[in-house]
Amino acid sequence: MSAYREGDRTIVLIPARMSEAEERRWVTVMLDKLAAQESKRLLGDDELTERAERLSAQYFDGRARPLTVRWVTNQNTRWGSCTPAEGSIRLSHRLQGMPEYVVDYVLVHELAHLLVPGHGPRFWELLESYPRTERARGYLEGVVAAERLPQLPVVREE
Ligand SMILES: [Zn+2]
């Protein structure tokens, strides 16, 4: 599968035998990938912390207060993790280059864990305020499926 720009058109090449639903989903994934490649801007740890603070203000009235937010390269089985006692959030470097709304989703997810542990109804209620939760989860599932790796859940670390 590949996607590229041709003038003001975007061409997405996908296998012919896909169902319409699969096709729609993969076109979305490929367009996101293309947009991510084009932006290619990497956030440093300081910018990541600022971004987390902005997201906390926007979605949680600033109640989630991370002390440190940083990229880590030793985290290949989860997208993000959080240690509420330390107020620290870590994001897998594998998210670098993914669309901003996906990185934001993982940040919002970990910020929410500063307020609510675990993945119960109260947790997902909090995440409903972030409008692209479903889309971001779909994107990450697509990435995992594409790499044929086991599922990489976003989980909280004690
Ligand atoms: Zn989680």
PDB file of C-alpha atoms in Angstrom, residues 2-158:
ATOM      1  CA  SER A   2       1.209   3.492  -0.740  1.00  0.00           C
ATOM      2  CA  ALA A   3       0.009   7.050  -1.045  1.00  0.00           C
ATOM      3  CA  TYR A   4       1.427  10.075  -2.811  1.00  0.00           C
ATOM      4  CA  ARG A   5       0.466  13.524  -4.075  1.00  0.00           C
ATOM      5  CA  GLU A   6       0.083  14.243  -7.763  1.00  0.00           C
ATOM      6  CA  GLY A   7      -0.556  17.943  -8.242  1.00  0.00           C
ATOM      7  CA  ASP A   8      -3.587  18.696  -6.128  1.00  0.00           C
ATOM      8  CA  ARG A   9      -4.739  15.075  -6.148  1.00  0.00           C
ATOM      9  CA  THR A  10      -3.777  12.403  -3.641  1.00  0.00           C
ATOM     10  CA  ILE A  11      -3.355   8.866  -4.948  1.00  0.00           C
ATOM     11  CA  VAL A  12      -3.765   5.920  -2.581  1.00  0.00           C
ATOM     12  CA  LEU A  13      -2.855   2.474  -3.900  1.00  0.00           C
ATOM     13  CA  ILE A  14      -4.513  -0.442  -2.129  1.00  0.00           C
ATOM     14  CA  PRO A  15      -5.106  -4.114  -2.960  1.00  0.00           C
ATOM     15  CA  ALA A  16      -8.143  -4.589  -5.249  1.00  0.00           C
ATOM     16  CA  ARG A  17      -9.828  -7.298  -3.215  1.00  0.00           C
ATOM     17  CA  MET A  18     -10.516  -5.216  -0.125  1.00  0.00           C
ATOM     18  CA  SER A  19     -14.055  -4.700   1.113  1.00  0.00           C
ATOM     19  CA  GLU A  20     -15.463  -1.173   0.938  1.00  0.00           C
ATOM     20  CA  ALA A  21     -15.228  -0.808   4.709  1.00  0.00           C
ATOM     21  CA  GLU A  22     -11.584  -1.961   4.748  1.00  0.00           C
ATOM     22  CA  GLU A  23     -10.856   0.330   1.846  1.00  0.00           C
ATOM     23  CA  ARG A  24     -12.297   3.358   3.644  1.00  0.00           C
ATOM     24  CA  ARG A  25     -10.337   2.527   6.766  1.00  0.00           C
ATOM     25  CA  TRP A  26      -7.040   2.063   4.935  1.00  0.00           C
ATOM     26  CA  VAL A  27      -7.482   5.203   2.888  1.00  0.00           C
ATOM     27  CA  THR A  28      -7.846   7.111   6.172  1.00  0.00           C
ATOM     28  CA  VAL A  29      -4.749   5.419   7.597  1.00  0.00           C
ATOM     29  CA  MET A  30      -2.699   6.106   4.465  1.00  0.00           C
ATOM     30  CA  LEU A  31      -3.785   9.762   4.303  1.00  0.00           C
ATOM     31  CA  ASP A  32      -2.821  10.190   7.954  1.00  0.00           C
ATOM     32  CA  LYS A  33       0.557   8.590   7.269  1.00  0.00           C
ATOM     33  CA  LEU A  34       1.158  10.883   4.347  1.00  0.00           C
ATOM     34  CA  ALA A  35       0.234  13.956   6.404  1.00  0.00           C
ATOM     35  CA  ALA A  36       2.569  12.785   9.177  1.00  0.00           C
ATOM     36  CA  GLN A  37       5.465  12.303   6.728  1.00  0.00           C
ATOM     37  CA  GLU A  38       4.840  15.777   5.382  1.00  0.00           C
ATOM     38  CA  SER A  39       4.807  17.464   8.748  1.00  0.00           C
ATOM     39  CA  LYS A  40       7.840  15.505  10.042  1.00  0.00           C
ATOM     40  CA  ARG A  41       8.215  17.882  12.905  1.00  0.00           C
ATOM     41  CA  LEU A  42       9.416  16.252  16.095  1.00  0.00           C
ATOM     42  CA  LEU A  43       8.527  17.679  19.459  1.00  0.00           C
ATOM     43  CA  GLY A  44      11.276  17.898  22.075  1.00  0.00           C
ATOM     44  CA  ASP A  45      10.572  16.890  25.681  1.00  0.00           C
ATOM     45  CA  ASP A  46       9.946  20.527  26.695  1.00  0.00           C
ATOM     46  CA  GLU A  47       7.449  21.031  23.905  1.00  0.00           C
ATOM     47  CA  LEU A  48       5.864  17.728  24.819  1.00  0.00           C
ATOM     48  CA  THR A  49       5.402  18.923  28.418  1.00  0.00           C
ATOM     49  CA  GLU A  50       3.905  22.222  27.218  1.00  0.00           C
ATOM     50  CA  ARG A  51       1.583  20.356  24.924  1.00  0.00           C
ATOM     51  CA  ALA A  52       0.443  18.081  27.753  1.00  0.00           C
ATOM     52  CA  GLU A  53      -0.256  21.153  29.901  1.00  0.00           C
ATOM     53  CA  ARG A  54      -2.305  22.709  27.093  1.00  0.00           C
ATOM     54  CA  LEU A  55      -4.289  19.503  26.619  1.00  0.00           C
ATOM     55  CA  SER A  56      -4.905  19.257  30.353  1.00  0.00           C
ATOM     56  CA  ALA A  57      -6.213  22.838  30.359  1.00  0.00           C
ATOM     57  CA  GLN A  58      -8.386  22.177  27.335  1.00  0.00           C
ATOM     58  CA  TYR A  59      -9.938  18.852  28.315  1.00  0.00           C
ATOM     59  CA  PHE A  60      -9.560  18.506  32.080  1.00  0.00           C
ATOM     60  CA  ASP A  61      -9.751  22.126  33.307  1.00  0.00           C
ATOM     61  CA  GLY A  62      -6.053  21.855  34.118  1.00  0.00           C
ATOM     62  CA  ARG A  63      -6.698  19.266  36.833  1.00  0.00           C
ATOM     63  CA  ALA A  64      -4.156  16.777  35.430  1.00  0.00           C
ATOM     64  CA  ARG A  65      -0.742  18.194  36.315  1.00  0.00           C
ATOM     65  CA  PRO A  66       2.140  16.221  34.860  1.00  0.00           C
ATOM     66  CA  LEU A  67       5.578  17.064  36.284  1.00  0.00           C
ATOM     67  CA  THR A  68       7.546  15.439  33.499  1.00  0.00           C
ATOM     68  CA  VAL A  69       6.581  14.318  30.015  1.00  0.00           C
ATOM     69  CA  ARG A  70       9.229  12.697  27.877  1.00  0.00           C
ATOM     70  CA  TRP A  71       9.957  10.375  25.003  1.00  0.00           C
ATOM     71  CA  VAL A  72      11.418   6.967  25.778  1.00  0.00           C
ATOM     72  CA  THR A  73      12.916   4.418  23.413  1.00  0.00           C
ATOM     73  CA  ASN A  74      12.714   1.420  25.761  1.00  0.00           C
ATOM     74  CA  GLN A  75       8.960   1.145  25.499  1.00  0.00           C
ATOM     75  CA  ASN A  76       8.030  -1.068  22.602  1.00  0.00           C
ATOM     76  CA  THR A  77       5.025  -2.855  23.984  1.00  0.00           C
ATOM     77  CA  ARG A  78       2.967   0.216  24.921  1.00  0.00           C
ATOM     78  CA  TRP A  79       2.363   3.625  23.406  1.00  0.00           C
ATOM     79  CA  GLY A  80       2.410   5.532  26.640  1.00  0.00           C
ATOM     80  CA  SER A  81       2.736   5.054  30.368  1.00  0.00           C
ATOM     81  CA  CYS A  82       2.195   7.091  33.459  1.00  0.00           C
ATOM     82  CA  THR A  83       3.349   6.988  37.080  1.00  0.00           C
ATOM     83  CA  PRO A  84       0.754   9.027  38.995  1.00  0.00           C
ATOM     84  CA  ALA A  85       2.814   9.106  42.227  1.00  0.00           C
ATOM     85  CA  GLU A  86       5.630  10.874  40.349  1.00  0.00           C
ATOM     86  CA  GLY A  87       3.429  12.785  37.948  1.00  0.00           C
ATOM     87  CA  SER A  88       5.515  11.404  35.111  1.00  0.00           C
ATOM     88  CA  ILE A  89       4.333  10.483  31.639  1.00  0.00           C
ATOM     89  CA  ARG A  90       6.393   8.634  29.061  1.00  0.00           C
ATOM     90  CA  LEU A  91       5.596   8.257  25.377  1.00  0.00           C
ATOM     91  CA  SER A  92       7.075   5.636  23.098  1.00  0.00           C
ATOM     92  CA  HIS A  93       9.349   7.073  20.417  1.00  0.00           C
ATOM     93  CA  ARG A  94       7.367   4.902  18.020  1.00  0.00           C
ATOM     94  CA  LEU A  95       4.686   7.625  18.093  1.00  0.00           C
ATOM     95  CA  GLN A  96       7.102  10.115  16.540  1.00  0.00           C
ATOM     96  CA  GLY A  97       6.006  10.911  13.022  1.00  0.00           C
ATOM     97  CA  MET A  98       2.416   9.845  13.658  1.00  0.00           C
ATOM     98  CA  PRO A  99      -0.352  12.434  13.146  1.00  0.00           C
ATOM     99  CA  GLU A 100      -0.610  15.049  15.886  1.00  0.00           C
ATOM    100  CA  TYR A 101      -4.097  13.954  16.918  1.00  0.00           C
ATOM    101  CA  VAL A 102      -2.724  10.467  17.662  1.00  0.00           C
ATOM    102  CA  VAL A 103       0.124  11.786  19.850  1.00  0.00           C
ATOM    103  CA  ASP A 104      -2.420  14.091  21.527  1.00  0.00           C
ATOM    104  CA  TYR A 105      -4.713  11.138  22.173  1.00  0.00           C
ATOM    105  CA  VAL A 106      -1.941   9.205  23.951  1.00  0.00           C
ATOM    106  CA  LEU A 107      -1.099  12.323  25.982  1.00  0.00           C
ATOM    107  CA  VAL A 108      -4.756  12.858  26.902  1.00  0.00           C
ATOM    108  CA  HIS A 109      -5.023   9.157  27.782  1.00  0.00           C
ATOM    109  CA  GLU A 110      -2.029   9.317  30.148  1.00  0.00           C
ATOM    110  CA  LEU A 111      -3.152  12.667  31.582  1.00  0.00           C
ATOM    111  CA  ALA A 112      -6.512  11.064  32.393  1.00  0.00           C
ATOM    112  CA  HIS A 113      -4.648   8.374  34.356  1.00  0.00           C
ATOM    113  CA  LEU A 114      -3.313  11.102  36.631  1.00  0.00           C
ATOM    114  CA  LEU A 115      -6.978  11.594  37.574  1.00  0.00           C
ATOM    115  CA  VAL A 116      -8.465   8.106  37.271  1.00  0.00           C
ATOM    116  CA  PRO A 117      -6.510   4.830  37.516  1.00  0.00           C
ATOM    117  CA  GLY A 118      -7.464   1.852  35.351  1.00  0.00           C
ATOM    118  CA  HIS A 119      -9.807   1.699  32.376  1.00  0.00           C
ATOM    119  CA  GLY A 120     -13.234   1.731  34.010  1.00  0.00           C
ATOM    120  CA  PRO A 121     -16.296   3.694  32.854  1.00  0.00           C
ATOM    121  CA  ARG A 122     -15.127   6.855  34.659  1.00  0.00           C
ATOM    122  CA  PHE A 123     -11.876   6.750  32.739  1.00  0.00           C
ATOM    123  CA  TRP A 124     -13.547   6.483  29.313  1.00  0.00           C
ATOM    124  CA  GLU A 125     -16.051   9.178  30.297  1.00  0.00           C
ATOM    125  CA  LEU A 126     -13.103  11.516  30.818  1.00  0.00           C
ATOM    126  CA  LEU A 127     -11.685  10.598  27.416  1.00  0.00           C
ATOM    127  CA  GLU A 128     -14.980  11.395  25.708  1.00  0.00           C
ATOM    128  CA  SER A 129     -14.113  15.078  25.973  1.00  0.00           C
ATOM    129  CA  TYR A 130     -11.275  14.504  23.487  1.00  0.00           C
ATOM    130  CA  PRO A 131     -13.142  14.393  20.159  1.00  0.00           C
ATOM    131  CA  ARG A 132     -10.691  12.185  18.276  1.00  0.00           C
ATOM    132  CA  THR A 133     -10.383   9.331  20.765  1.00  0.00           C
ATOM    133  CA  GLU A 134     -12.090   6.755  18.523  1.00  0.00           C
ATOM    134  CA  ARG A 135     -10.221   7.826  15.429  1.00  0.00           C
ATOM    135  CA  ALA A 136      -6.863   7.767  17.197  1.00  0.00           C
ATOM    136  CA  ARG A 137      -7.532   4.327  18.676  1.00  0.00           C
ATOM    137  CA  GLY A 138      -8.469   3.108  15.201  1.00  0.00           C
ATOM    138  CA  TYR A 139      -5.252   4.540  13.793  1.00  0.00           C
ATOM    139  CA  LEU A 140      -3.098   2.827  16.437  1.00  0.00           C
ATOM    140  CA  GLU A 141      -4.921  -0.465  15.895  1.00  0.00           C
ATOM    141  CA  GLY A 142      -4.260  -0.056  12.177  1.00  0.00           C
ATOM    142  CA  VAL A 143      -0.553   0.476  12.823  1.00  0.00           C
ATOM    143  CA  VAL A 144      -0.385  -2.654  14.960  1.00  0.00           C
ATOM    144  CA  ALA A 145      -2.311  -4.685  12.388  1.00  0.00           C
ATOM    145  CA  ALA A 146      -0.055  -3.400   9.628  1.00  0.00           C
ATOM    146  CA  GLU A 147       3.047  -4.438  11.500  1.00  0.00           C
ATOM    147  CA  ARG A 148       1.457  -7.767  12.445  1.00  0.00           C
ATOM    148  CA  LEU A 149       2.588  -7.297  15.986  1.00  0.00           C
ATOM    149  CA  PRO A 150       0.633  -8.264  19.060  1.00  0.00           C
ATOM    150  CA  GLN A 151      -1.771  -5.608  20.315  1.00  0.00           C
ATOM    151  CA  LEU A 152      -0.001  -2.668  21.996  1.00  0.00           C
ATOM    152  CA  PRO A 153      -2.384  -1.327  24.590  1.00  0.00           C
ATOM    153  CA  VAL A 154      -1.945   2.086  26.164  1.00  0.00           C
ATOM    154  CA  VAL A 155      -1.635   1.085  29.796  1.00  0.00           C
ATOM    155  CA  ARG A 156      -0.826   2.695  33.076  1.00  0.00           C
ATOM    156  CA  GLU A 157       2.239   1.702  34.989  1.00  0.00           C
ATOM    157  CA  GLU A 158       2.226   1.502  38.768  1.00  0.00           C
TER     158      GLU A 158
END
